[in-house]
XYZ file of C-alpha atoms in Angstrom:
734
model
C 113.575 112.852 115.724
C 114.301 115.788 117.956
C 116.510 118.676 117.029
C 119.935 118.704 118.648
C 122.338 121.601 119.007
C 126.036 121.658 118.300
C 126.940 121.483 121.972
C 125.047 118.222 122.360
C 126.782 116.818 119.286
C 130.229 117.537 120.707
C 129.345 115.883 123.983
C 127.941 112.824 122.261
C 130.915 112.391 119.959
C 133.325 112.339 122.897
C 131.666 109.283 124.399
C 133.908 106.224 123.939
C 132.735 103.592 121.454
C 130.631 100.891 123.039
C 130.227 102.659 126.343
C 126.906 103.842 127.706
C 126.615 106.925 129.857
C 123.689 107.506 132.123
C 122.520 111.086 131.758
C 120.699 113.208 134.281
C 116.931 112.650 134.606
C 117.172 108.969 133.626
C 118.696 109.566 130.192
C 120.999 107.087 128.458
C 123.366 107.333 125.539
C 124.972 104.371 123.816
C 126.138 102.979 120.505
C 124.047 99.986 119.439
C 123.941 97.478 116.597
C 120.584 96.195 115.279
C 120.143 92.445 115.716
C 116.528 92.158 114.561
C 113.818 94.506 113.247
C 110.771 93.389 115.246
C 108.463 96.057 113.776
C 108.812 98.944 111.332
C 106.137 101.298 110.019
C 107.487 102.855 106.842
C 104.841 105.603 106.791
C 105.878 107.206 110.101
C 109.286 105.627 110.796
C 108.279 104.064 114.118
C 110.257 100.925 114.863
C 110.759 98.344 117.593
C 114.290 96.935 117.366
C 116.271 94.233 119.134
C 119.804 95.583 119.577
C 123.076 94.983 121.376
C 125.771 97.234 122.741
C 129.151 96.458 121.259
C 131.125 93.804 123.095
C 127.874 92.593 124.651
C 125.778 89.469 123.985
C 122.728 90.790 125.828
C 119.713 91.777 123.718
C 118.054 95.120 124.407
C 114.660 96.248 123.094
C 114.422 99.838 121.872
C 111.596 101.809 120.249
C 111.435 105.139 118.458
C 111.731 106.881 115.106
C 114.231 105.360 112.682
C 114.973 105.797 109.011
C 115.319 102.555 107.064
C 116.454 100.341 109.989
C 118.079 97.028 109.092
C 119.983 94.199 110.739
C 123.609 95.202 111.222
C 122.942 98.955 111.193
C 124.820 100.956 113.851
C 123.352 103.945 115.698
C 124.319 106.342 118.434
C 121.101 106.649 120.410
C 119.875 109.075 123.040
C 116.860 108.045 125.136
C 115.591 106.782 128.452
C 114.671 103.466 130.033
C 110.917 102.769 130.273
C 108.773 99.808 131.323
C 106.466 98.390 128.620
C 103.562 96.136 129.646
C 104.128 93.754 126.704
C 107.891 93.850 126.106
C 109.167 94.772 129.563
C 112.132 97.079 130.138
C 113.222 98.931 126.979
C 114.744 102.184 125.770
C 112.474 104.898 124.395
C 114.758 106.519 121.807
C 114.576 110.315 121.526
C 117.308 110.650 118.915
C 119.149 108.153 116.720
C 122.178 108.990 114.617
C 123.397 106.328 112.132
C 127.146 105.725 111.865
C 129.468 104.160 109.326
C 129.220 100.354 109.554
C 132.085 98.320 110.940
C 130.500 94.862 111.063
C 129.670 92.467 108.245
C 125.858 92.882 108.244
C 126.029 96.653 108.159
C 128.775 96.671 105.499
C 126.672 94.304 103.390
C 123.763 96.757 103.497
C 126.048 99.718 102.785
C 127.801 98.228 99.742
C 124.559 96.783 98.384
C 122.876 100.210 98.482
C 124.227 101.292 95.103
C 126.710 103.910 96.260
C 129.652 102.097 94.601
C 129.366 101.618 90.837
C 129.595 97.986 89.847
C 128.517 96.607 93.240
C 124.925 95.465 93.596
C 123.364 93.442 96.376
C 124.541 90.045 95.112
C 128.140 91.130 94.624
C 128.116 92.938 97.982
C 127.105 89.646 99.587
C 130.011 87.790 97.953
C 132.532 90.489 98.931
C 131.430 90.523 102.558
C 131.281 86.707 102.649
C 134.972 86.799 101.652
C 136.316 89.547 103.927
C 133.728 89.912 106.703
C 134.250 92.759 109.177
C 137.508 93.716 107.415
C 135.830 94.490 104.073
C 136.120 98.287 104.172
C 139.710 98.072 105.477
C 140.580 95.841 102.495
C 138.978 98.308 100.076
C 140.914 101.175 101.651
C 144.338 99.518 101.878
C 144.508 96.914 99.079
C 141.461 96.951 96.815
C 143.151 94.523 94.382
C 142.282 91.762 96.860
C 138.705 91.989 95.503
C 139.952 90.021 92.470
C 139.625 86.942 94.687
C 135.832 87.427 94.702
C 133.806 85.514 92.127
C 132.467 87.894 89.456
C 135.178 90.552 89.803
C 137.659 90.765 86.945
C 140.136 93.490 86.068
C 137.563 95.613 84.227
C 135.011 95.334 87.067
C 137.752 96.069 89.623
C 138.727 99.238 87.752
C 135.114 100.495 87.899
C 134.817 99.642 91.595
C 138.200 101.206 92.416
C 137.370 104.493 90.684
C 133.964 104.660 92.349
C 135.478 103.857 95.761
C 138.010 106.670 95.343
C 135.157 108.997 94.446
C 133.230 107.871 97.522
C 136.225 108.480 99.749
C 136.218 111.977 98.353
C 132.615 112.227 99.575
C 133.211 110.541 102.918
C 133.042 113.899 104.652
C 129.611 114.425 103.076
C 128.420 111.003 104.251
C 129.568 111.662 107.807
C 127.892 115.102 107.690
C 124.583 113.553 106.614
C 124.851 110.848 109.254
C 125.246 113.559 111.885
C 121.884 114.963 110.756
C 120.148 111.651 111.362
C 120.128 110.540 107.714
C 120.386 106.770 107.282
C 123.455 105.368 105.555
C 121.357 104.208 102.591
C 119.883 107.647 101.984
C 123.242 109.325 102.627
C 124.642 107.176 99.820
C 121.804 108.201 97.481
C 122.243 111.891 98.286
C 126.016 111.803 97.729
C 125.564 109.918 94.479
C 123.184 112.654 93.287
C 125.195 115.723 94.254
C 128.791 114.482 94.552
C 131.174 117.166 95.874
C 128.274 119.622 96.040
C 126.401 117.516 98.609
C 127.087 119.565 101.731
C 126.548 122.943 100.066
C 123.338 121.759 98.357
C 121.830 120.298 101.511
C 122.812 123.337 103.585
C 121.228 125.652 101.021
C 117.870 123.876 100.827
C 117.380 120.348 102.191
C 113.807 120.342 100.841
C 115.196 119.987 97.323
C 115.899 116.359 98.289
C 112.153 115.636 97.988
C 112.249 116.074 94.199
C 115.798 114.912 93.577
C 116.269 111.772 95.683
C 113.929 108.775 95.436
C 112.393 107.798 98.767
C 112.890 111.127 100.528
C 109.595 112.791 101.262
C 108.689 115.851 103.265
C 109.046 114.183 106.671
C 112.637 113.045 105.996
C 113.655 116.359 104.425
C 112.020 118.306 107.266
C 113.845 116.232 109.862
C 117.148 117.024 108.139
C 116.277 120.721 107.913
C 115.291 121.039 111.561
C 118.391 119.176 112.695
C 120.368 121.731 110.674
C 118.643 124.556 112.531
C 116.311 125.725 109.770
C 113.665 128.275 110.759
C 110.351 126.551 111.498
C 108.601 129.532 109.883
C 111.003 129.865 106.945
C 109.514 130.218 103.463
C 111.389 127.211 102.077
C 109.878 124.994 104.763
C 106.383 126.428 104.320
C 106.474 125.946 100.549
C 107.651 122.359 100.926
C 104.862 121.707 103.443
C 102.230 123.056 101.060
C 103.443 120.864 98.206
C 103.555 117.886 100.596
C 99.952 118.520 101.682
C 98.803 118.642 98.048
C 100.717 115.439 97.341
C 99.077 113.669 100.295
C 95.662 114.745 98.998
C 96.455 113.093 95.657
C 97.059 109.813 97.511
C 93.439 110.099 98.702
C 92.288 110.491 95.095
C 92.076 114.290 94.886
C 93.424 116.197 91.888
C 93.223 119.505 93.756
C 92.478 121.065 97.141
C 90.303 124.065 97.873
C 92.536 126.970 98.858
C 91.042 127.317 102.349
C 91.345 123.606 103.104
C 94.907 123.510 101.777
C 96.015 126.396 104.017
C 94.329 124.847 107.054
C 95.769 121.358 106.477
C 99.274 122.634 105.719
C 99.307 124.839 108.822
C 98.452 121.784 110.922
C 101.257 119.771 109.303
C 103.765 122.584 109.706
C 102.432 123.773 113.099
C 102.551 127.442 112.065
C 99.934 130.187 111.671
C 97.608 130.071 108.651
C 98.555 133.624 107.669
C 102.177 132.608 107.089
C 101.101 129.563 105.083
C 98.711 131.645 102.956
C 101.523 134.088 102.159
C 103.816 131.239 101.052
C 101.011 129.805 98.925
C 100.709 133.132 97.101
C 104.418 132.898 96.353
C 104.034 129.372 94.966
C 101.203 130.536 92.707
C 103.205 133.546 91.485
C 106.152 131.285 90.679
C 103.776 128.815 88.907
C 104.963 126.057 91.241
C 101.248 125.272 91.752
C 98.180 126.159 89.661
C 95.265 128.221 90.976
C 92.050 127.378 89.100
C 89.556 129.793 90.736
C 90.496 128.633 94.213
C 91.161 125.013 93.243
C 94.893 124.553 93.882
C 96.611 121.913 91.744
C 100.039 120.438 91.538
C 101.101 121.255 87.958
C 101.109 117.623 86.820
C 97.451 117.043 87.748
C 96.335 120.370 86.288
C 98.054 119.593 82.999
C 96.828 115.985 82.927
C 93.216 116.940 83.620
C 93.040 119.766 81.080
C 94.869 117.685 78.451
C 92.591 114.639 78.873
C 89.475 116.805 78.420
C 90.868 118.464 75.296
C 92.052 115.211 73.722
C 88.802 113.296 74.362
C 86.711 116.065 72.826
C 89.143 116.322 69.908
C 88.879 112.575 69.295
C 85.111 112.744 69.616
C 84.859 115.480 66.986
C 87.419 114.030 64.580
C 85.952 112.894 61.294
C 85.143 109.205 61.068
C 83.373 107.036 58.580
C 79.944 105.968 59.800
C 79.459 102.256 59.144
C 76.129 100.448 58.995
C 76.134 96.742 59.674
C 74.417 94.386 57.274
C 71.682 91.957 58.207
C 74.226 89.222 57.601
C 76.260 90.430 60.581
C 73.301 90.188 62.958
C 72.358 86.712 61.704
C 75.882 85.252 61.596
C 76.973 83.076 64.486
C 74.677 81.772 67.208
C 74.510 84.897 69.404
C 71.332 86.882 69.840
C 71.812 90.454 71.040
C 69.144 92.341 72.969
C 68.142 95.893 71.998
C 70.616 97.638 74.321
C 73.500 95.466 73.124
C 72.540 96.213 69.513
C 72.455 99.898 70.375
C 75.983 99.631 71.839
C 77.354 97.831 68.770
C 75.711 100.274 66.341
C 76.908 103.260 68.367
C 80.473 101.888 68.311
C 80.303 101.937 64.489
C 79.579 105.667 64.373
C 81.239 107.064 67.525
C 84.904 107.971 67.780
C 84.802 107.714 71.598
C 82.316 105.662 73.586
C 81.743 104.256 77.082
C 80.185 100.869 77.817
C 79.231 100.343 81.450
C 77.272 97.815 83.458
C 77.395 95.432 86.387
C 78.061 91.681 86.430
C 75.808 89.461 84.328
C 74.601 92.315 82.095
C 76.387 91.057 79.007
C 79.436 93.351 78.865
C 81.692 90.575 77.554
C 79.172 89.547 74.877
C 78.785 93.182 73.836
C 82.547 93.779 73.712
C 82.972 90.688 71.543
C 80.162 91.931 69.315
C 81.830 95.330 68.887
C 85.207 93.732 68.128
C 83.531 91.385 65.609
C 81.759 94.341 63.978
C 84.947 96.386 63.722
C 86.903 93.467 62.311
C 84.112 92.701 59.807
C 84.953 95.974 58.049
C 88.699 95.409 58.180
C 89.611 97.422 61.273
C 92.702 96.586 63.320
C 91.665 96.385 66.992
C 93.918 96.806 70.040
C 92.936 95.590 73.523
C 94.263 96.788 76.881
C 93.549 96.840 80.622
C 95.199 98.523 83.649
C 96.572 95.345 85.284
C 98.132 92.082 84.188
C 95.280 90.013 85.635
C 92.647 92.168 83.924
C 94.512 91.911 80.604
C 94.700 88.141 80.987
C 90.941 87.941 81.647
C 90.298 90.121 78.601
C 92.409 87.808 76.459
C 90.483 84.757 77.712
C 87.097 86.429 77.130
C 87.798 87.724 73.605
C 90.361 85.320 72.173
C 92.567 88.248 71.166
C 95.818 89.484 72.686
C 95.308 92.042 75.430
C 98.119 94.054 76.970
C 98.499 96.117 80.100
C 98.304 99.819 79.345
C 101.989 100.153 80.242
C 102.927 97.416 77.750
C 100.637 98.891 75.103
C 102.362 102.257 75.489
C 105.780 100.515 75.460
C 106.960 101.811 78.808
C 110.695 101.397 79.510
C 112.415 102.287 82.807
C 115.009 104.585 81.312
C 112.917 106.326 78.682
C 109.331 106.267 79.966
C 106.339 105.817 77.654
C 107.541 105.311 74.095
C 104.066 105.657 72.637
C 102.936 109.269 72.864
C 101.657 112.122 70.703
C 104.895 112.066 68.690
C 104.856 108.272 68.317
C 101.174 107.287 68.467
C 99.633 103.837 68.553
C 99.032 102.049 65.275
C 95.594 100.626 64.613
C 91.996 101.597 63.980
C 90.329 101.014 67.343
C 91.234 100.514 70.988
C 89.201 98.735 73.678
C 90.176 99.449 77.300
C 88.590 97.237 79.955
C 88.337 97.929 83.707
C 88.474 101.660 82.946
C 87.235 102.538 86.462
C 90.754 101.665 87.669
C 92.454 104.276 85.456
C 93.656 107.404 87.279
C 94.121 110.802 85.634
C 97.885 110.386 85.104
C 97.540 107.087 83.261
C 94.560 108.388 81.297
C 96.665 111.292 80.091
C 99.397 108.914 78.932
C 96.813 106.765 77.167
C 94.927 109.472 75.271
C 98.197 111.205 74.333
C 99.132 108.109 72.318
C 95.792 107.763 70.498
C 95.898 109.157 66.939
C 93.004 111.194 65.558
C 91.865 108.337 63.291
C 91.540 105.760 66.087
C 88.286 104.860 67.843
C 88.265 104.454 71.625
C 85.932 102.226 73.671
C 86.155 102.511 77.473
C 84.548 99.636 79.403
C 83.996 99.550 83.144
C 81.706 99.381 86.154
C 81.530 102.741 87.932
C 79.858 101.175 90.965
C 83.127 99.485 91.885
C 85.842 101.161 93.920
C 87.514 104.120 92.174
C 91.136 104.193 91.020
C 93.913 104.054 93.596
C 95.547 107.115 92.042
C 94.144 110.633 91.742
C 90.963 111.328 89.818
C 87.645 109.636 89.125
C 88.076 109.403 85.384
C 85.380 106.998 84.185
C 82.698 108.395 86.513
C 83.514 111.977 85.437
C 83.421 111.046 81.743
C 79.988 109.443 82.101
C 78.634 112.265 84.298
C 79.654 114.903 81.732
C 77.163 113.532 79.171
C 79.679 114.591 76.522
C 80.915 111.113 75.597
C 78.294 108.678 74.169
C 77.549 106.094 76.853
C 75.611 102.844 76.849
C 74.659 101.399 80.238
C 73.781 97.692 80.291
C 71.136 97.006 82.946
C 69.399 93.750 82.037
C 70.578 90.694 83.970
C 70.504 87.810 81.516
C 68.632 84.623 82.355
C 71.763 82.525 82.702
C 73.394 85.093 84.990
C 70.184 85.461 86.998
C 70.598 81.892 88.273
C 73.824 82.958 89.996
C 73.349 84.152 93.567
C 76.705 85.946 93.268
C 75.347 88.171 90.502
C 71.867 88.705 91.923
C 73.272 89.538 95.364
C 75.838 91.900 93.881
C 73.002 93.831 92.260
C 70.964 93.762 95.464
C 73.886 95.269 97.367
C 74.313 97.897 94.649
C 70.643 98.809 95.067
C 71.074 99.219 98.832
C 69.454 95.895 99.752
C 70.775 93.048 101.893
C 72.105 90.040 99.987
C 69.826 87.026 100.174
C 71.058 84.123 102.228
C 70.890 80.788 100.450
C 73.253 78.244 101.905
C 71.821 75.327 99.967
C 74.034 72.672 98.414
C 73.556 74.085 94.912
C 74.129 77.694 95.894
C 77.185 79.692 94.838
C 76.717 82.304 97.585
C 76.952 81.651 101.331
C 76.681 83.812 104.441
C 78.065 82.399 107.673
C 77.142 84.340 110.817
C 79.737 84.486 113.580
C 80.570 87.167 116.147
C 83.793 85.592 117.422
C 86.760 87.215 115.644
C 89.139 84.444 116.689
C 86.718 81.719 115.592
C 86.307 83.454 112.210
C 90.071 83.100 111.673
C 89.837 79.358 112.291
C 86.827 78.952 109.988
C 88.575 80.837 107.157
C 91.608 78.552 107.468
C 89.345 75.475 107.397
C 87.411 76.773 104.383
C 90.562 77.514 102.380
C 92.597 74.435 103.281
C 90.042 71.616 102.985
C 86.295 72.381 103.104
C 85.991 74.360 99.845
C 88.634 72.334 97.905
C 86.983 69.074 98.964
C 83.430 70.131 98.081
C 84.061 72.106 94.855
C 87.110 70.290 93.510
C 89.250 73.435 93.533
C 92.797 73.988 94.763
C 93.916 76.460 97.403
C 95.382 78.526 94.552
C 91.831 78.960 93.219
C 90.654 80.487 96.509
C 91.261 84.127 97.397
C 90.568 85.610 100.814
C 89.567 89.278 100.553
C 89.491 91.568 103.571
C 88.636 95.268 103.899
C 91.737 96.075 105.969
C 95.336 95.076 106.595
C 95.224 94.978 110.384
C 92.817 93.560 113.016
C 92.230 89.857 113.720
C 90.579 89.322 110.343
C 92.843 91.701 108.429
C 95.160 90.402 105.725
C 98.345 90.524 107.798
C 97.088 88.087 110.410
C 95.188 85.938 107.896
C 98.246 85.622 105.648
C 100.265 84.423 108.628
C 97.606 81.863 109.580
C 97.066 80.637 106.010
C 100.789 80.320 105.328
C 101.165 78.184 108.448
C 98.325 75.935 107.277
C 99.080 75.738 103.532
C 102.847 76.126 103.237
C 104.466 75.605 106.660
C 107.888 74.212 105.661
C 110.570 74.753 103.033
C 113.453 77.092 102.233
C 112.641 80.587 103.382
C 113.912 84.122 103.960
C 112.654 86.351 106.768
C 112.131 90.060 106.133
C 110.864 91.957 109.172
C 107.938 89.922 110.520
C 107.265 88.157 107.208
C 108.579 84.734 106.206
C 108.864 84.258 102.438
C 108.912 80.552 101.531
C 109.095 78.549 98.286
C 105.514 78.012 97.099
C 104.067 81.136 98.755
C 101.534 83.300 96.912
C 102.828 86.899 96.850
C 101.821 90.319 95.527
C 103.806 93.343 94.312
C 102.739 96.496 96.198
C 104.389 99.245 94.115
C 105.242 99.791 90.462
C 108.742 98.528 89.705
C 109.399 99.722 86.185
C 112.966 98.387 86.135
C 111.710 94.813 86.453
C 108.418 95.168 84.615
C 106.234 94.360 87.617
C 103.448 96.618 88.812
C 101.223 97.384 91.789
C 98.823 94.461 92.281
C 100.746 91.904 90.182
C 100.615 88.459 91.813
C 102.791 85.393 91.540
C 104.393 82.490 93.349
C 107.841 82.086 94.910
C 109.673 79.432 92.886
C 113.185 79.637 94.363
C 115.002 80.878 97.468
C 118.703 81.770 97.640
C 119.575 82.001 101.320
C 123.245 82.785 100.666
C 122.429 85.971 98.751
C 119.145 86.704 100.571
C 117.022 86.673 97.417
C 113.983 84.774 96.257
C 112.546 84.342 92.772
C 108.914 85.062 91.894
C 107.126 83.855 88.795
C 104.472 86.530 88.201
C 101.125 85.785 86.572
C 101.693 88.789 84.281
C 104.689 87.029 82.684
C 108.072 88.027 84.125
C 110.165 85.945 86.510
C 112.018 88.283 88.864
C 114.753 87.861 91.480
C 113.579 89.775 94.546
C 116.523 91.303 96.417
C 116.409 92.417 100.045
C 115.961 95.997 98.838
C 112.820 94.953 96.931
C 111.250 92.845 99.698
C 109.527 95.801 101.346
C 107.333 96.033 98.236
C 106.316 92.352 98.326
C 103.708 90.776 100.611
C 102.044 87.395 101.035
C 98.757 87.200 99.111
C 96.837 84.208 100.450
C 94.701 87.110 101.671
C 94.625 90.535 100.075
C 92.597 93.721 100.455
C 89.474 94.267 98.396
C 91.099 97.401 96.978
C 94.028 95.330 95.675
C 91.656 92.807 94.091
C 90.268 95.295 91.547
C 90.571 94.070 88.006
C 90.989 90.483 89.189
C 88.631 87.529 89.206
C 88.891 84.373 91.305
C 87.074 81.043 91.197
C 86.319 81.253 94.923
C 86.246 84.298 97.215
C 86.117 84.147 101.024
C 85.439 87.518 102.646
C 85.290 88.340 106.385
C 82.871 91.156 107.258
C 82.946 92.263 110.897
C 82.517 95.456 112.895
C 86.292 95.531 113.315
C 86.255 97.026 109.817
C 83.618 99.675 110.610
C 85.677 102.548 109.128
C 85.830 100.725 105.770
C 82.314 99.287 105.586
C 80.933 100.858 102.409
C 78.567 99.643 99.710
C 81.030 99.883 96.815
C 83.629 97.955 98.824
C 81.228 95.052 99.502
C 79.973 95.152 95.902
C 83.528 95.057 94.525
C 84.440 92.114 96.763
C 81.387 90.053 95.775
C 81.925 90.694 92.064
C 85.463 89.276 92.225
C 83.991 85.768 92.700
C 83.428 83.664 89.600
C 82.200 80.337 91.022
C 81.648 80.673 94.790
C 81.457 83.589 97.242
C 81.471 83.112 101.023
C 80.770 85.990 103.416
C 81.634 85.203 107.007
C 81.131 87.420 110.005
C 78.464 89.668 111.465
C 75.146 90.414 109.810
C 75.182 93.938 111.238
C 78.547 94.606 109.552
C 77.127 93.541 106.178
C 74.036 95.685 106.829
C 76.228 98.675 107.697
C 78.167 98.290 104.439
C 74.956 98.012 102.406
C 73.503 101.182 103.989
C 76.687 103.238 103.694
C 76.700 104.705 100.204
C 78.416 107.909 101.290
C 81.400 107.550 98.992
C 84.011 110.247 99.541
C 83.747 112.889 96.836
C 87.007 113.300 95.005
C 88.196 116.754 94.061
C 88.306 116.638 90.264
C 87.140 119.000 87.516
C 87.363 116.624 84.565
C 83.567 116.572 84.159
C 83.406 120.365 84.044
C 86.376 120.588 81.660
C 84.767 118.090 79.269
C 81.560 120.130 79.225
C 83.505 123.349 78.651
C 85.612 121.848 75.836
C 82.548 120.413 74.115
C 81.015 123.912 73.869
C 84.022 125.484 72.160
């Protein structure tokens, strides 16, 4: 959004409602109402919207930067007419200012945004269904009429009435924020946070919104600040930009940034000289707003997490523990024969307080884990089991026969109070096994080790050749590389596993060799060469809908399409659309943006939602659709059944196809994976290896041989900025 001055604001506000005014040099100004959100990119705010001028039935296409656009939202826009090759004549929006809603759709969004205590999305729907465009007038003039709405009694009405009066007291603040280009939803959040102090707080330092208001990042706060006339070179802006740059680096897996790189990157974001940025950075360090570790600049949370994890692991390692020798009876009981390395792992688990077990598919990790659990239990130890995701915990339960929890459930996370298990309220038990440890980032590792008492043993299990954690850090790899924590690496591929082409090819890929093609009738691994991106789409649909189910006796639910990327012809967005059309084309549905959610659809949660107990990567199926209240119900594989409101839909996607990154910790009977040069930026060895190892019964690679070859050759995994390895070594020497 561009900065506007006060003179422009006055001019714009004098324009009559619903009237457009052609400005000099082809400019146009008008008030519009959103009819349909054709496209919206949440990361940069770019949107393509279908809109109408008031009192008009003619649709207009506009494009530009918008904050949280939705059907029914009203904007004053400033832009110019342009000709687009695909969409024809449209308005390129230079500035968009949201306004108070005056139509039912906009009022529904406004009331359902949480600004009025006692009114959620469902109740907002019922209120607007009753009073339509007149809803806000009713609430202003005779709020007692809300008693006619189902679910509103005298007590509820009192709460709503008091909150509405309070809002009216903040109406000036809302209008002020709208004038700065803040969306109505975020204006409501800001006013709810600061109340009567909203205007003074925002005027003093709009960048404080980044920490105080959920959903407002640097870009939104910076837009507000610049529209207020803040100095581009002001220290408050520079400090916020530095923190933002560090935060963005953490999304790429880094715990810190080198000082020089941080200054350079932040100056590019802020578009100011490096010298000014460096000066502001010195101020942040002096104020302990960031941590300087010999030129490695940390956000405080990552510095504390990293140092604390190193200290706690070494403390656990050195804590006194009874060394237990297993009797000959143990080794002879049952019908399992352990090889020498597995025996070494089990014996080491009996004497080590902390230990790592690592290895690829088919190397006997599950057998070894079960052996360790059996050994611990044989001497009366209480054993806890956990994994980072619901799917991984479920697999652990199936493999061991014992209850396994997600790490969040193990640590008794609650939305209002956080992790209940911590250093003051530690876990109870004698030993803890954590599977899929390569997925654990430094923040979660800190939470985990904080809750482990000194008397508890810890076994971390994982495959470091898979993709690293989504969050910051490279915890398992750093722990192993430190040589501080006892580690057993399983390398032998057992005879039974060696008959699987999935396993042998996974190891070939990991060794930098091409997978072997064996498309025989008894094979479990297939490579289908095809250079036609459009034809690949068709083949994938055929494979999922009838060829693989017919031949292997599986259902479509047993088949998972994995793709390296979201976009392109063979990316998950397009494939989900195609597969939904083929598998689940009819039934009750709700449309959100370009996505149709229908009863029976496979879906995935994209972000942690602590309030509802669903987490990033959790999958499920839509079991009900409520068109009247624009909600659908998902039964998640991890356990909960959750009503997904319109506010939550942005964090849900179809999952007939998903990215390889999102598949970590999961296992599927059948995997179908496109590999083409369209994905060249993502073609890496660990990505291909991770995808192949998700398949349990059948794996099908389809695409271009040269793309597979490129992935196999490319072992240049991005180095993550972490110092956990070095901190472990340092702590161990104290």
